[in-house]
PDB file of C-alpha atoms and ligand atoms in Angstrom:
ATOM      1  CA  UNK A 360     -62.354 -15.884  13.125  1.00 60.00           C
ATOM      2  CA  UNK A 361     -65.876 -14.769  12.153  1.00 64.00           C
ATOM      3  CA  UNK A 362     -66.981 -17.242   9.488  1.00 75.00           C
ATOM      4  CA  UNK A 363     -69.610 -14.870   8.171  1.00 72.00           C
ATOM      5  CA  UNK A 364     -67.399 -11.908   7.323  1.00 75.00           C
ATOM      6  CA  UNK A 365     -63.749 -12.904   7.357  1.00 85.00           C
ATOM      7  CA  UNK A 366     -63.693 -15.670   4.771  1.00 93.00           C
ATOM      8  CA  UNK A 367     -63.717 -14.469   1.212  1.00 93.00           C
ATOM      9  CA  UNK A 368     -62.638 -17.505  -0.816  1.00 97.00           C
ATOM     10  CA  UNK A 369     -62.440 -21.281  -0.592  1.00 98.00           C
ATOM     11  CA  UNK A 370     -58.738 -21.268   0.317  1.00 98.00           C
ATOM     12  CA  UNK A 371     -59.545 -19.251   3.439  1.00 97.00           C
ATOM     13  CA  UNK A 372     -62.374 -21.661   4.209  1.00 97.00           C
ATOM     14  CA  UNK A 373     -60.003 -24.620   3.920  1.00 98.00           C
ATOM     15  CA  UNK A 374     -57.502 -22.835   6.163  1.00 97.00           C
ATOM     16  CA  UNK A 375     -60.219 -22.214   8.759  1.00 96.00           C
ATOM     17  CA  UNK A 376     -61.464 -25.826   8.630  1.00 97.00           C
ATOM     18  CA  UNK A 377     -57.957 -27.248   8.784  1.00 96.00           C
ATOM     19  CA  UNK A 378     -57.417 -25.497  12.112  1.00 95.00           C
ATOM     20  CA  UNK A 379     -60.447 -27.351  13.495  1.00 94.00           C
ATOM     21  CA  UNK A 380     -58.615 -30.709  13.286  1.00 94.00           C
ATOM     22  CA  UNK A 381     -61.729 -32.417  11.958  1.00 95.00           C
ATOM     23  CA  UNK A 382     -60.295 -35.437  10.143  1.00 96.00           C
ATOM     24  CA  UNK A 383     -57.837 -36.666  12.766  1.00 92.00           C
ATOM     25  CA  UNK A 384     -59.529 -40.054  13.138  1.00 92.00           C
ATOM     26  CA  UNK A 385     -60.607 -40.337   9.480  1.00 95.00           C
ATOM     27  CA  UNK A 386     -58.978 -42.183   6.556  1.00 96.00           C
ATOM     28  CA  UNK A 387     -56.574 -40.105   4.467  1.00 95.00           C
ATOM     29  CA  UNK A 388     -59.100 -39.599   1.653  1.00 97.00           C
ATOM     30  CA  UNK A 389     -61.876 -39.197   4.261  1.00 98.00           C
ATOM     31  CA  UNK A 390     -64.457 -41.540   2.646  1.00 98.00           C
ATOM     32  CA  UNK A 391     -64.346 -44.725   4.760  1.00 96.00           C
ATOM     33  CA  UNK A 392     -64.193 -47.910   2.677  1.00 93.00           C
ATOM     34  CA  UNK A 393     -62.310 -51.118   2.200  1.00 91.00           C
ATOM     35  CA  UNK A 394     -62.231 -50.603  -1.589  1.00 96.00           C
ATOM     36  CA  UNK A 395     -62.908 -48.078  -4.345  1.00 97.00           C
ATOM     37  CA  UNK A 396     -65.696 -50.371  -5.563  1.00 98.00           C
ATOM     38  CA  UNK A 397     -67.423 -50.008  -2.212  1.00 98.00           C
ATOM     39  CA  UNK A 398     -67.185 -46.215  -2.635  1.00 98.00           C
ATOM     40  CA  UNK A 399     -68.946 -46.420  -6.000  1.00 98.00           C
ATOM     41  CA  UNK A 400     -71.814 -48.399  -4.454  1.00 98.00           C
ATOM     42  CA  UNK A 401     -71.860 -46.129  -1.371  1.00 98.00           C
ATOM     43  CA  UNK A 402     -72.163 -43.040  -3.599  1.00 98.00           C
ATOM     44  CA  UNK A 403     -75.416 -44.417  -5.066  1.00 98.00           C
ATOM     45  CA  UNK A 404     -76.770 -45.689  -1.753  1.00 98.00           C
ATOM     46  CA  UNK A 405     -76.135 -42.416   0.104  1.00 98.00           C
ATOM     47  CA  UNK A 406     -78.675 -40.508  -2.007  1.00 98.00           C
ATOM     48  CA  UNK A 407     -81.476 -39.185   0.220  1.00 97.00           C
ATOM     49  CA  UNK A 408     -80.372 -41.045   3.338  1.00 98.00           C
ATOM     50  CA  UNK A 409     -78.022 -40.854   6.316  1.00 96.00           C
ATOM     51  CA  UNK A 410     -74.516 -42.228   6.013  1.00 97.00           C
ATOM     52  CA  UNK A 411     -75.081 -44.624   8.935  1.00 97.00           C
ATOM     53  CA  UNK A 412     -77.797 -46.334   6.870  1.00 98.00           C
ATOM     54  CA  UNK A 413     -75.390 -46.751   3.980  1.00 98.00           C
ATOM     55  CA  UNK A 414     -72.886 -48.423   6.305  1.00 98.00           C
ATOM     56  CA  UNK A 415     -75.508 -51.018   7.261  1.00 98.00           C
ATOM     57  CA  UNK A 416     -76.276 -51.760   3.609  1.00 98.00           C
ATOM     58  CA  UNK A 417     -72.582 -52.088   2.744  1.00 98.00           C
ATOM     59  CA  UNK A 418     -72.117 -54.509   5.648  1.00 98.00           C
ATOM     60  CA  UNK A 419     -74.955 -56.644   4.235  1.00 98.00           C
ATOM     61  CA  UNK A 420     -73.456 -56.582   0.744  1.00 98.00           C
ATOM     62  CA  UNK A 421     -70.067 -57.600   2.148  1.00 98.00           C
ATOM     63  CA  UNK A 422     -71.536 -60.532   4.113  1.00 98.00           C
ATOM     64  CA  UNK A 423     -73.344 -61.727   0.987  1.00 98.00           C
ATOM     65  CA  UNK A 424     -70.251 -61.237  -1.173  1.00 97.00           C
ATOM     66  CA  UNK A 425     -72.034 -58.883  -3.566  1.00 97.00           C
ATOM     67  CA  UNK A 426     -69.268 -56.323  -3.909  1.00 96.00           C
ATOM     68  CA  UNK A 427     -68.375 -56.698  -7.589  1.00 96.00           C
ATOM     69  CA  UNK A 428     -70.221 -55.963 -10.840  1.00 97.00           C
ATOM     70  CA  UNK A 429     -70.772 -59.607 -11.823  1.00 98.00           C
ATOM     71  CA  UNK A 430     -72.334 -60.416  -8.437  1.00 98.00           C
ATOM     72  CA  UNK A 431     -74.607 -57.355  -8.597  1.00 98.00           C
ATOM     73  CA  UNK A 432     -75.796 -58.332 -12.071  1.00 98.00           C
ATOM     74  CA  UNK A 433     -76.316 -62.008 -11.204  1.00 98.00           C
ATOM     75  CA  UNK A 434     -77.801 -61.790  -7.708  1.00 98.00           C
ATOM     76  CA  UNK A 435     -81.526 -62.271  -7.372  1.00 98.00           C
ATOM     77  CA  UNK A 436     -83.237 -58.870  -7.224  1.00 98.00           C
ATOM     78  CA  UNK A 437     -85.062 -59.747  -3.996  1.00 98.00           C
ATOM     79  CA  UNK A 438     -81.757 -60.498  -2.252  1.00 98.00           C
ATOM     80  CA  UNK A 439     -80.210 -57.218  -3.439  1.00 98.00           C
ATOM     81  CA  UNK A 440     -83.307 -55.239  -2.451  1.00 98.00           C
ATOM     82  CA  UNK A 441     -83.208 -56.658   1.086  1.00 98.00           C
ATOM     83  CA  UNK A 442     -79.456 -56.133   1.433  1.00 98.00           C
ATOM     84  CA  UNK A 443     -79.684 -52.431   0.609  1.00 98.00           C
ATOM     85  CA  UNK A 444     -83.007 -51.851   2.390  1.00 98.00           C
ATOM     86  CA  UNK A 445     -81.418 -49.822   5.269  1.00 98.00           C
ATOM     87  CA  UNK A 446     -80.563 -47.068   2.725  1.00 98.00           C
ATOM     88  CA  UNK A 447     -84.187 -46.604   1.671  1.00 98.00           C
ATOM     89  CA  UNK A 448     -85.678 -46.436  -1.866  1.00 98.00           C
ATOM     90  CA  UNK A 449     -84.608 -50.086  -1.970  1.00 98.00           C
ATOM     91  CA  UNK A 450     -86.374 -51.127  -5.194  1.00 98.00           C
ATOM     92  CA  UNK A 451     -85.266 -48.061  -7.126  1.00 98.00           C
ATOM     93  CA  UNK A 452     -81.679 -48.203  -5.860  1.00 98.00           C
ATOM     94  CA  UNK A 453     -81.460 -51.941  -6.540  1.00 98.00           C
ATOM     95  CA  UNK A 454     -82.631 -51.504 -10.165  1.00 98.00           C
ATOM     96  CA  UNK A 455     -80.219 -48.603 -10.644  1.00 98.00           C
ATOM     97  CA  UNK A 456     -77.274 -50.549  -9.243  1.00 98.00           C
ATOM     98  CA  UNK A 457     -78.004 -53.494 -11.520  1.00 98.00           C
ATOM     99  CA  UNK A 458     -78.316 -51.268 -14.589  1.00 98.00           C
ATOM    100  CA  UNK A 459     -75.180 -49.291 -13.722  1.00 98.00           C
ATOM    101  CA  UNK A 460     -73.154 -52.485 -13.179  1.00 98.00           C
ATOM    102  CA  UNK A 461     -74.299 -53.813 -16.580  1.00 98.00           C
ATOM    103  CA  UNK A 462     -73.573 -50.520 -18.391  1.00 98.00           C
ATOM    104  CA  UNK A 463     -70.115 -50.173 -16.809  1.00 98.00           C
ATOM    105  CA  UNK A 464     -69.108 -53.707 -17.753  1.00 98.00           C
ATOM    106  CA  UNK A 465     -70.427 -53.268 -21.313  1.00 98.00           C
ATOM    107  CA  UNK A 466     -68.719 -49.894 -21.807  1.00 98.00           C
ATOM    108  CA  UNK A 467     -65.478 -50.301 -19.839  1.00 98.00           C
ATOM    109  CA  UNK A 468     -64.988 -54.056 -19.288  1.00 98.00           C
ATOM    110  CA  UNK A 469     -63.572 -53.700 -15.768  1.00 97.00           C
ATOM    111  CA  UNK A 470     -63.741 -51.481 -12.699  1.00 97.00           C
ATOM    112  CA  UNK A 471     -60.100 -50.362 -13.124  1.00 97.00           C
ATOM    113  CA  UNK A 472     -60.686 -49.322 -16.725  1.00 98.00           C
ATOM    114  CA  UNK A 473     -63.899 -47.571 -15.685  1.00 98.00           C
ATOM    115  CA  UNK A 474     -62.014 -45.501 -13.086  1.00 98.00           C
ATOM    116  CA  UNK A 475     -59.314 -44.520 -15.575  1.00 98.00           C
ATOM    117  CA  UNK A 476     -61.567 -43.773 -18.547  1.00 98.00           C
ATOM    118  CA  UNK A 477     -64.957 -42.628 -17.296  1.00 98.00           C
ATOM    119  CA  UNK A 478     -65.889 -38.978 -17.602  1.00 98.00           C
ATOM    120  CA  UNK A 479     -68.579 -36.814 -16.011  1.00 98.00           C
ATOM    121  CA  UNK A 480     -70.770 -36.761 -19.136  1.00 98.00           C
ATOM    122  CA  UNK A 481     -70.985 -40.572 -19.257  1.00 98.00           C
ATOM    123  CA  UNK A 482     -71.922 -40.772 -15.592  1.00 98.00           C
ATOM    124  CA  UNK A 483     -74.577 -38.062 -15.929  1.00 98.00           C
ATOM    125  CA  UNK A 484     -76.244 -40.086 -18.697  1.00 98.00           C
ATOM    126  CA  UNK A 485     -76.815 -42.979 -16.257  1.00 98.00           C
ATOM    127  CA  UNK A 486     -80.216 -43.326 -14.636  1.00 97.00           C
ATOM    128  CA  UNK A 487     -80.306 -41.803 -11.152  1.00 96.00           C
ATOM    129  CA  UNK A 488     -76.876 -40.169 -11.294  1.00 98.00           C
ATOM    130  CA  UNK A 489     -76.912 -36.399 -10.788  1.00 98.00           C
ATOM    131  CA  UNK A 490     -74.058 -33.944 -10.299  1.00 98.00           C
ATOM    132  CA  UNK A 491     -73.306 -34.791  -6.671  1.00 98.00           C
ATOM    133  CA  UNK A 492     -73.267 -38.565  -7.187  1.00 98.00           C
ATOM    134  CA  UNK A 493     -71.222 -38.261 -10.390  1.00 98.00           C
ATOM    135  CA  UNK A 494     -68.637 -36.104  -8.636  1.00 98.00           C
ATOM    136  CA  UNK A 495     -68.537 -38.404  -5.592  1.00 98.00           C
ATOM    137  CA  UNK A 496     -67.772 -41.347  -7.904  1.00 98.00           C
ATOM    138  CA  UNK A 497     -65.165 -39.379  -9.889  1.00 98.00           C
ATOM    139  CA  UNK A 498     -63.476 -37.897  -6.814  1.00 98.00           C
ATOM    140  CA  UNK A 499     -63.576 -40.686  -4.253  1.00 98.00           C
ATOM    141  CA  UNK A 500     -63.802 -43.915  -6.290  1.00 98.00           C
ATOM    142  CA  UNK A 501     -61.869 -42.883  -9.421  1.00 98.00           C
ATOM    143  CA  UNK A 502     -59.452 -40.378  -7.810  1.00 98.00           C
ATOM    144  CA  UNK A 503     -60.093 -37.780 -10.510  1.00 98.00           C
ATOM    145  CA  UNK A 504     -59.854 -34.013  -9.919  1.00 98.00           C
ATOM    146  CA  UNK A 505     -63.476 -33.120  -9.141  1.00 98.00           C
ATOM    147  CA  UNK A 506     -64.737 -31.632  -5.901  1.00 98.00           C
ATOM    148  CA  UNK A 507     -68.085 -32.773  -4.508  1.00 98.00           C
ATOM    149  CA  UNK A 508     -70.388 -30.062  -3.221  1.00 98.00           C
ATOM    150  CA  UNK A 509     -73.517 -31.006  -1.312  1.00 97.00           C
ATOM    151  CA  UNK A 510     -76.193 -29.612   0.974  1.00 96.00           C
ATOM    152  CA  UNK A 511     -73.620 -29.128   3.751  1.00 96.00           C
ATOM    153  CA  UNK A 512     -71.386 -27.085   1.440  1.00 98.00           C
ATOM    154  CA  UNK A 513     -74.336 -24.984   0.300  1.00 97.00           C
ATOM    155  CA  UNK A 514     -75.439 -24.312   3.859  1.00 95.00           C
ATOM    156  CA  UNK A 515     -71.951 -23.393   5.056  1.00 96.00           C
ATOM    157  CA  UNK A 516     -71.139 -20.972   2.224  1.00 96.00           C
ATOM    158  CA  UNK A 517     -74.615 -19.478   2.477  1.00 95.00           C
ATOM    159  CA  UNK A 518     -73.903 -18.769   6.152  1.00 93.00           C
ATOM    160  CA  UNK A 519     -70.681 -17.093   5.011  1.00 93.00           C
ATOM    161  CA  UNK A 520     -72.770 -14.799   2.809  1.00 93.00           C
ATOM    162  CA  UNK A 521     -72.287 -16.450  -0.598  1.00 95.00           C
ATOM    163  CA  UNK A 522     -75.172 -17.547  -2.813  1.00 95.00           C
ATOM    164  CA  UNK A 523     -74.736 -19.564  -5.995  1.00 97.00           C
ATOM    165  CA  UNK A 524     -77.397 -20.203  -8.591  1.00 97.00           C
ATOM    166  CA  UNK A 525     -76.234 -23.638  -9.654  1.00 97.00           C
ATOM    167  CA  UNK A 526     -74.377 -26.669  -8.338  1.00 98.00           C
ATOM    168  CA  UNK A 527     -71.609 -26.006 -10.853  1.00 97.00           C
ATOM    169  CA  UNK A 528     -71.192 -22.352  -9.809  1.00 98.00           C
ATOM    170  CA  UNK A 529     -70.658 -23.449  -6.211  1.00 98.00           C
ATOM    171  CA  UNK A 530     -68.292 -26.206  -7.316  1.00 98.00           C
ATOM    172  CA  UNK A 531     -66.301 -23.721  -9.427  1.00 98.00           C
ATOM    173  CA  UNK A 532     -66.003 -21.362  -6.430  1.00 98.00           C
ATOM    174  CA  UNK A 533     -64.726 -24.217  -4.227  1.00 98.00           C
ATOM    175  CA  UNK A 534     -62.245 -25.485  -6.813  1.00 98.00           C
ATOM    176  CA  UNK A 535     -60.984 -22.031  -7.918  1.00 98.00           C
ATOM    177  CA  UNK A 536     -59.788 -20.856  -4.490  1.00 98.00           C
ATOM    178  CA  UNK A 537     -57.931 -24.137  -4.016  1.00 98.00           C
ATOM    179  CA  UNK A 538     -56.290 -24.125  -7.450  1.00 98.00           C
ATOM    180  CA  UNK A 539     -55.235 -20.499  -7.125  1.00 98.00           C
ATOM    181  CA  UNK A 540     -53.517 -21.063  -3.774  1.00 98.00           C
ATOM    182  CA  UNK A 541     -51.766 -24.404  -4.134  1.00 98.00           C
ATOM    183  CA  UNK A 542     -48.393 -23.052  -2.972  1.00 98.00           C
ATOM    184  CA  UNK A 543     -49.925 -21.693   0.225  1.00 98.00           C
ATOM    185  CA  UNK A 544     -51.832 -24.949   0.753  1.00 98.00           C
ATOM    186  CA  UNK A 545     -48.660 -27.041   0.443  1.00 98.00           C
ATOM    187  CA  UNK A 546     -47.131 -24.773   3.072  1.00 98.00           C
ATOM    188  CA  UNK A 547     -50.185 -25.213   5.271  1.00 96.00           C
ATOM    189  CA  UNK A 548     -49.893 -29.014   5.024  1.00 96.00           C
ATOM    190  CA  UNK A 549     -46.109 -29.042   5.132  1.00 97.00           C
ATOM    191  CA  UNK A 550     -45.915 -31.242   2.020  1.00 97.00           C
ATOM    192  CA  UNK A 551     -47.231 -31.445  -1.558  1.00 97.00           C
ATOM    193  CA  UNK A 552     -50.673 -32.986  -1.644  1.00 97.00           C
ATOM    194  CA  UNK A 553     -52.477 -34.077  -4.824  1.00 98.00           C
ATOM    195  CA  UNK A 554     -55.409 -32.006  -6.010  1.00 98.00           C
ATOM    196  CA  UNK A 555     -57.655 -35.066  -5.787  1.00 98.00           C
ATOM    197  CA  UNK A 556     -56.737 -35.718  -2.170  1.00 98.00           C
ATOM    198  CA  UNK A 557     -57.150 -32.031  -1.386  1.00 98.00           C
ATOM    199  CA  UNK A 558     -60.676 -32.028  -2.816  1.00 98.00           C
ATOM    200  CA  UNK A 559     -61.489 -35.222  -0.870  1.00 98.00           C
ATOM    201  CA  UNK A 560     -60.255 -33.735   2.384  1.00 98.00           C
ATOM    202  CA  UNK A 561     -61.800 -30.305   1.816  1.00 98.00           C
ATOM    203  CA  UNK A 562     -65.239 -31.821   1.187  1.00 98.00           C
ATOM    204  CA  UNK A 563     -64.731 -34.221   4.113  1.00 98.00           C
ATOM    205  CA  UNK A 564     -63.866 -31.345   6.434  1.00 98.00           C
ATOM    206  CA  UNK A 565     -67.018 -29.476   5.361  1.00 98.00           C
ATOM    207  CA  UNK A 566     -69.232 -32.512   6.045  1.00 97.00           C
ATOM    208  CA  UNK A 567     -67.616 -33.239   9.418  1.00 97.00           C
ATOM    209  CA  UNK A 568     -67.778 -29.571  10.430  1.00 96.00           C
ATOM    210  CA  UNK A 569     -71.471 -29.360   9.589  1.00 95.00           C
ATOM    211  CA  UNK A 570     -72.282 -32.669  11.302  1.00 94.00           C
ATOM    212  CA  UNK A 571     -70.392 -31.622  14.424  1.00 94.00           C
ATOM    213  CA  UNK A 572     -72.847 -28.807  15.168  1.00 83.00           C
ATOM    214  CA  UNK A 573     -69.941 -26.355  15.336  1.00 81.00           C
ATOM    215  CA  UNK A 574     -71.717 -24.015  12.918  1.00 79.00           C
ATOM    216  CA  UNK A 575     -74.756 -23.885  15.226  1.00 75.00           C
ATOM    217  CA  UNK A 576     -72.446 -23.078  18.132  1.00 74.00           C
ATOM    218  CA  UNK A 577     -70.938 -20.187  16.123  1.00 72.00           C
ATOM    219  CA  UNK A 578     -74.310 -18.829  15.096  1.00 67.00           C
ATOM    220  CA  UNK A 579     -75.282 -18.662  18.795  1.00 59.00           C
ATOM    221  CA  UNK A 580     -72.039 -16.854  19.790  1.00 51.00           C
TER     222      UNK A 580
HETATM  223  N1  39A B 680     -73.000 -37.739   3.822  1.00 82.15           N
HETATM  224  C1  39A B 680     -71.930 -38.505   3.673  1.00 82.15           C
HETATM  225  C2  39A B 680     -71.117 -38.828   4.772  1.00 82.15           C
HETATM  226  N2  39A B 680     -71.192 -38.497   6.058  1.00 82.15           N
HETATM  227  C3  39A B 680     -69.993 -39.656   4.583  1.00 82.15           C
HETATM  228  N3  39A B 680     -69.434 -39.776   5.807  1.00 82.15           N
HETATM  229  C4  39A B 680     -70.166 -39.076   6.687  1.00 82.15           C
HETATM  230  C5  39A B 680     -68.233 -40.521   6.217  1.00 82.15           C
HETATM  231  N4  39A B 680     -69.723 -40.108   3.344  1.00 82.15           N
HETATM  232  C6  39A B 680     -68.573 -40.930   3.079  1.00 82.15           C
HETATM  233  C7  39A B 680     -70.531 -39.769   2.318  1.00 82.15           C
HETATM  234  N5  39A B 680     -71.606 -38.989   2.472  1.00 82.15           N
END
């Protein structure tokens, strides 16, 4: 299949990516983590850095037992800064994590209540949280029905000949083709899959496809 002229909507893109068998070794929701809390922290740490750097920071936080809101608020700033240093922007990210932890506890009381009750508007009001981070938290940590679109998604659809003016236009294109073709998607998977899990796996497939250099190989063909 020619990616650049045979795919006309996001359902067809999902179908194409699914045939590539990209997530065979990955967790079922794609984002690797031992908890949803870790995903929330990872979504902040992954801004402007490679995922492998985030993994190092999360390892440090785990060893120091700083993977809950109370610990993030109470830990000495210097310790937090050093723990997350592999992800870069360590002072800024440390301040933002501390402020976010405080605001979440004040507004929602617990992580579980946060996941159930938080909405996109509240997240976007938090310092340092833009569309992509908000959607990563909603989709992967809170299991809500939002699809993350990122630089990989932009690059892939641009190669396919689509240009979108805003993040939300691209997100709407991705979500629309999936929502409109749920019956076909269930057939493709062989079972009913939740919209949240579908968005997780669709975004995961896009990231893995782009990281695998398979697009470059196709461009050369
Ligand atoms: N950019 C990324 C990633 N690349 C990733 N993985 C690989 C597993 N996650 C979870 C988030 N952002």
